[in-house]
Amino acid sequence: MAMAAAAGVDDLRRIGAHETLMLEPELRCREALLSPSTGIVDSHALMTALLGEASAHGAIFAARSKATRLTRRANGWGVHIDGEAEPTLVARNVINAGGLAAHRLAGATEGLAAEHVPDIRYARGVYFTYAGKVPFRHLVYPVPVPGGLGTHLTLDMAGSARFGADVEWIDTIDYSVDPARGARFLAAARLIWPGIDPDRLQPGYAGIRPKIGGPDAPVADFRIDGPERHGLPGLVNLFGIESPGLTASLAIAELVATRLGVDGP
Ligand SMILES: Cc1cc2nc3c(=O)[nH]c(=O)nc-3n(C[C@H](O)[C@H](O)[C@H](O)COP(=O)(O)OP(=O)(O)OC[C@H]3O[C@@H](n4cnc5c(N)ncnc54)[C@H](O)[C@@H]3O)c2cc1C
């Protein structure tokens, strides 16, 4: 088991069953790694703050504008937007951070060789929420499983708890949550919290991971491909930005800026 606390700056530490019990009396495990510096953030508030800061520096956010194609221009890239005949804008630099669809835009980028467009597969991760108070103050992670972190206990800013996310390979984007997965979630949750009330575990929501390669491929790192890799100036493609992409977002932004030779955040 690994536990993460909401405050502190100490290093990752291995702790035994006794100390674990002192920190989390309901948790059963032989030993754990304690990460006192791990925290949680309100992701929506973080996005709002980043958007506010970007806007204050002159950025314009254009929602519902799907980039369908990138074409080369003398001074950068023509960005074609769905429904528009001509490139809607010409940009010196383009950062393709299209998440689940990043490989599609990369595949429609003029001059980008096929070897720089990875095969992306989808792995859905479902959460079940717990309707009620939980006796935990830390995030609790089991040993990782192939394709994911293992069904862990996460707390949000309001103190609500959820168990997830599992790993299910899917062919098309589908965020539905099958209530029949409940039994498996209960079994996984009981490994962390034997005293859980099964009636309070309810289907929650799903997220989808953009995986580089399929179930049998080795665990892949984020792919942040700049001109040094594909040879096209002013273009960075981001692939496979799954967890912990949100936590790492500012570090990723710095790396992207370095790849483009511009000032970072
Ligand atoms: C189940 C699950 C749990 C996770 N838990 C954590 C966690 O605890 N901590 C953490 O750090 N990370 C976590 N992550 C990972 C995190 O959510 C991602 O790393 C992060 O959202 C990636 O951000 P992104 O901007 O690269 O992609 P996305 O968030 O997927 O955003 C891509 C955006 O691009 C848009 N787009 C796509 N194609 C186009 C196009 N052609 N034109 C215009 N727009 C386009 C999409 O509509 C979307 O808005 C989790 C992910 C999942 C699935």
XYZ file of C-alpha atoms and ligand atoms in Angstrom:
318
model
C 0.000 0.000 0.000
C 1.061 3.596 -0.498
C -0.479 6.496 1.349
C -0.415 10.127 0.433
C -1.018 12.955 2.865
C -2.505 16.370 2.176
C 0.400 18.318 3.647
C 4.110 18.124 4.453
C 7.337 18.221 2.491
C 9.172 15.164 3.804
C 10.538 12.415 1.610
C 8.818 9.179 0.650
C 9.163 6.824 3.635
C 8.620 3.106 4.166
C 6.470 2.442 7.240
C 5.451 -0.752 9.020
C 2.042 -2.087 9.980
C 2.086 -0.438 13.397
C 2.799 3.077 12.139
C 0.279 2.584 9.346
C -2.330 1.686 11.923
C -1.535 4.825 13.918
C -2.117 6.952 10.824
C -5.071 5.031 9.392
C -6.687 2.731 11.973
C -9.087 1.160 9.447
C -6.408 0.267 6.914
C -5.043 -3.269 6.828
C -1.617 -3.843 5.284
C 1.775 -5.279 6.159
C 3.707 -2.169 5.209
C 3.300 1.020 3.217
C 5.123 3.862 1.537
C 4.166 7.192 3.082
C 4.325 10.237 0.832
C 3.813 13.209 3.167
C 4.191 15.800 0.398
C 1.414 14.476 -1.865
C -1.652 16.694 -2.050
C -4.945 17.078 -3.852
C -6.146 20.027 -5.892
C -9.499 21.246 -7.152
C -8.837 20.555 -10.831
C -11.639 22.819 -12.087
C -10.359 25.719 -9.969
C -6.821 25.066 -11.249
C -8.041 25.259 -14.869
C -9.952 28.473 -14.106
C -6.845 29.982 -12.539
C -4.636 28.983 -15.489
C -7.185 30.341 -17.961
C -7.361 33.612 -16.007
C -3.579 33.957 -16.030
C -3.309 33.059 -19.734
C -6.051 35.571 -20.629
C -4.278 38.253 -18.621
C -1.247 37.609 -20.853
C -3.277 38.010 -24.054
C -4.435 34.430 -24.716
C -7.827 33.907 -26.341
C -9.641 30.660 -25.515
C -11.769 29.413 -28.432
C -14.127 26.649 -27.291
C -15.979 24.388 -29.769
C -13.333 24.931 -32.439
C -12.056 21.599 -33.664
C -8.708 21.711 -35.448
C -8.995 19.289 -38.352
C -5.700 19.806 -40.152
C -2.356 21.566 -39.900
C -0.715 22.808 -43.079
C 2.744 24.285 -43.462
C 3.089 28.013 -44.043
C 6.172 30.142 -44.664
C 5.966 31.571 -41.149
C 4.455 28.659 -39.222
C 1.316 26.569 -39.408
C -2.112 27.012 -40.951
C -4.664 25.744 -38.448
C -7.813 24.503 -40.182
C -10.966 24.596 -38.085
C -13.957 22.336 -38.685
C -16.510 24.033 -40.939
C -14.102 26.656 -42.264
C -12.762 26.477 -45.832
C -9.469 28.300 -45.248
C -7.053 28.043 -42.334
C -8.666 30.077 -39.586
C -5.373 31.216 -38.218
C -1.692 31.025 -38.949
C 0.418 30.306 -35.898
C 4.173 30.427 -35.441
C 3.927 27.596 -32.914
C 1.305 24.857 -32.526
C 1.063 22.616 -29.468
C -1.142 19.627 -30.129
C -2.422 18.657 -26.665
C -5.523 16.899 -27.988
C -5.560 14.148 -25.366
C -7.591 11.211 -26.682
C -7.559 12.738 -30.190
C -3.989 14.070 -30.349
C -2.928 11.287 -32.730
C -5.766 12.229 -35.122
C -4.554 15.814 -35.543
C -0.985 14.542 -35.774
C -2.134 12.201 -38.552
C -3.566 15.226 -40.380
C -0.409 17.319 -40.083
C 1.316 18.141 -43.343
C 4.857 16.777 -43.523
C 4.700 14.728 -40.309
C 6.045 11.257 -41.061
C 3.871 8.289 -40.031
C 6.522 7.100 -37.564
C 5.754 10.223 -35.480
C 2.067 9.356 -35.122
C 1.802 6.646 -32.451
C -0.890 4.028 -32.212
C -3.177 5.261 -29.407
C -5.452 2.835 -27.590
C -8.112 3.668 -25.031
C -8.240 2.301 -21.496
C -11.324 3.307 -19.552
C -11.040 3.833 -15.816
C -14.220 3.695 -13.754
C -14.765 5.127 -10.269
C -17.292 4.015 -7.695
C -18.184 6.639 -5.117
C -18.855 6.079 -1.440
C -22.028 7.710 -0.121
C -21.021 8.542 3.405
C -18.091 9.457 5.578
C -14.928 7.399 5.297
C -12.496 6.964 8.189
C -9.443 7.896 6.078
C -7.331 11.041 5.947
C -4.876 9.856 3.277
C -5.152 8.722 -0.318
C -4.450 4.986 -0.315
C -2.929 3.160 -3.303
C -2.409 -0.585 -3.608
C 0.415 -2.065 -5.648
C -0.116 -1.011 -9.311
C -1.764 -3.345 -11.811
C -0.981 -3.642 -15.542
C -2.337 -0.531 -17.284
C -3.205 1.432 -14.145
C -2.450 2.362 -10.565
C -4.739 -0.272 -9.049
C -8.122 0.509 -7.490
C -7.208 3.153 -4.931
C -9.034 5.320 -2.424
C -9.171 8.983 -3.377
C -10.540 11.862 -1.343
C -11.717 15.116 -2.902
C -11.649 18.673 -1.556
C -15.111 18.201 -0.024
C -13.948 15.092 1.846
C -15.959 12.686 -0.328
C -14.322 9.391 -1.225
C -14.221 7.222 -4.327
C -12.579 3.996 -5.323
C -10.996 3.587 -8.738
C -9.948 3.627 -11.373
C -9.949 0.159 -12.876
C -8.593 -0.633 -16.340
C -10.809 -1.692 -19.244
C -9.524 -1.618 -22.821
C -12.144 -0.185 -25.195
C -12.240 0.525 -28.938
C -14.456 3.597 -28.983
C -14.822 6.519 -26.609
C -17.578 5.580 -24.164
C -17.835 7.039 -20.664
C -20.629 4.791 -19.399
C -20.277 3.022 -16.046
C -21.618 -0.495 -15.804
C -23.161 -1.025 -12.328
C -22.316 -4.731 -12.699
C -18.687 -3.842 -12.020
C -19.724 -3.139 -8.417
C -18.758 -6.586 -7.087
C -15.213 -6.227 -8.372
C -14.971 -2.731 -6.881
C -16.227 -3.958 -3.548
C -13.587 -6.696 -3.483
C -10.837 -4.179 -4.317
C -12.159 -1.649 -1.784
C -12.248 -4.307 0.932
C -8.526 -4.901 0.481
C -8.045 -1.312 1.640
C -10.998 -1.036 4.012
C -12.360 -4.341 5.306
C -15.109 -2.517 7.236
C -16.675 -0.837 4.200
C -20.490 -0.751 3.996
C -21.246 -2.407 0.599
C -24.607 -0.622 0.258
C -22.924 2.771 0.146
C -20.689 1.969 -2.834
C -22.315 3.386 -5.969
C -21.397 3.674 -9.671
C -19.620 7.000 -10.129
C -18.032 8.139 -13.369
C -15.423 7.132 -15.924
C -12.309 8.624 -17.486
C -10.382 7.360 -20.492
C -6.608 7.054 -20.743
C -4.910 7.650 -24.116
C -2.438 4.773 -24.058
C 0.557 4.532 -26.332
C 0.319 0.914 -27.437
C -2.071 -1.821 -26.345
C -2.484 -4.017 -23.259
C 0.656 -6.027 -23.964
C 2.932 -3.053 -24.603
C 5.333 -2.013 -21.841
C 4.326 0.986 -19.705
C 5.026 4.060 -21.815
C 6.266 7.444 -20.650
C 4.628 10.680 -21.864
C 5.658 11.461 -25.438
C 6.419 15.119 -25.992
C 7.637 15.320 -29.574
C 9.184 18.600 -30.669
C 11.231 19.628 -33.716
C 14.269 17.804 -32.316
C 12.355 14.556 -32.886
C 10.200 15.067 -35.980
C 12.125 17.886 -37.655
C 9.184 20.292 -38.143
C 9.774 23.750 -36.617
C 7.097 25.250 -34.375
C 5.256 21.995 -33.659
C 4.987 19.980 -30.455
C 2.783 16.889 -30.210
C 1.813 15.460 -26.834
C 0.836 11.801 -26.725
C -0.098 9.446 -23.919
C -0.604 12.192 -21.328
C -2.412 10.053 -18.798
C -2.059 10.171 -15.014
C -0.216 12.068 -13.572
C -0.591 14.503 -16.466
C -2.583 16.993 -14.420
C -0.072 16.988 -11.567
C 2.749 17.309 -14.082
C 1.008 19.928 -16.249
C 3.230 22.888 -15.356
C 6.396 20.792 -15.727
C 5.101 19.568 -19.101
C 4.453 23.186 -20.120
C 8.058 24.072 -19.266
C 9.354 21.190 -21.355
C 7.104 22.197 -24.280
C 8.425 25.764 -24.050
C 11.994 24.422 -24.116
C 11.226 22.306 -27.179
C 9.882 25.431 -28.939
C 12.680 27.691 -27.701
C 10.287 30.149 -26.041
C 9.978 31.396 -22.448
C 8.267 28.921 -20.135
C 5.413 29.508 -17.697
C -9.499 7.843 -14.709
C -8.424 8.887 -14.725
C -7.892 9.367 -13.522
C -6.879 10.326 -13.523
N -6.371 10.779 -12.332
C -5.378 11.680 -12.336
C -4.809 12.149 -11.115
O -5.215 11.763 -10.021
N -3.785 13.026 -11.182
C -3.282 13.472 -12.365
O -2.339 14.237 -12.360
N -3.821 13.064 -13.542
C -4.841 12.186 -13.548
N -5.373 11.754 -14.727
C -4.765 12.197 -15.976
C -5.209 13.579 -16.407
O -6.628 13.646 -16.425
C -4.637 13.816 -17.816
O -3.234 13.608 -17.781
C -4.890 15.228 -18.300
O -6.261 15.497 -18.347
C -4.304 15.385 -19.698
O -4.505 16.695 -20.102
P -4.437 17.093 -21.619
O -4.709 18.561 -21.668
O -3.182 16.564 -22.233
O -5.623 16.275 -22.321
P -7.182 16.360 -22.082
O -7.489 16.716 -20.670
O -7.734 15.093 -22.632
O -7.649 17.593 -22.984
C -7.557 17.529 -24.383
C -8.480 18.595 -24.931
O -8.224 18.749 -26.328
C -9.468 18.845 -26.999
N -9.245 18.427 -28.386
C -8.968 17.188 -28.855
N -8.804 17.207 -30.186
C -8.990 18.488 -30.573
C -8.961 19.133 -31.846
N -8.709 18.473 -32.977
N -9.208 20.471 -31.887
C -9.455 21.174 -30.752
N -9.494 20.604 -29.503
C -9.255 19.277 -29.441
C -10.384 17.908 -26.231
O -11.733 18.235 -26.480
C -9.964 18.230 -24.803
O -10.672 19.340 -24.307
C -6.396 10.812 -14.745
C -6.949 10.355 -15.952
C -7.954 9.395 -15.943
C -8.529 8.911 -17.246
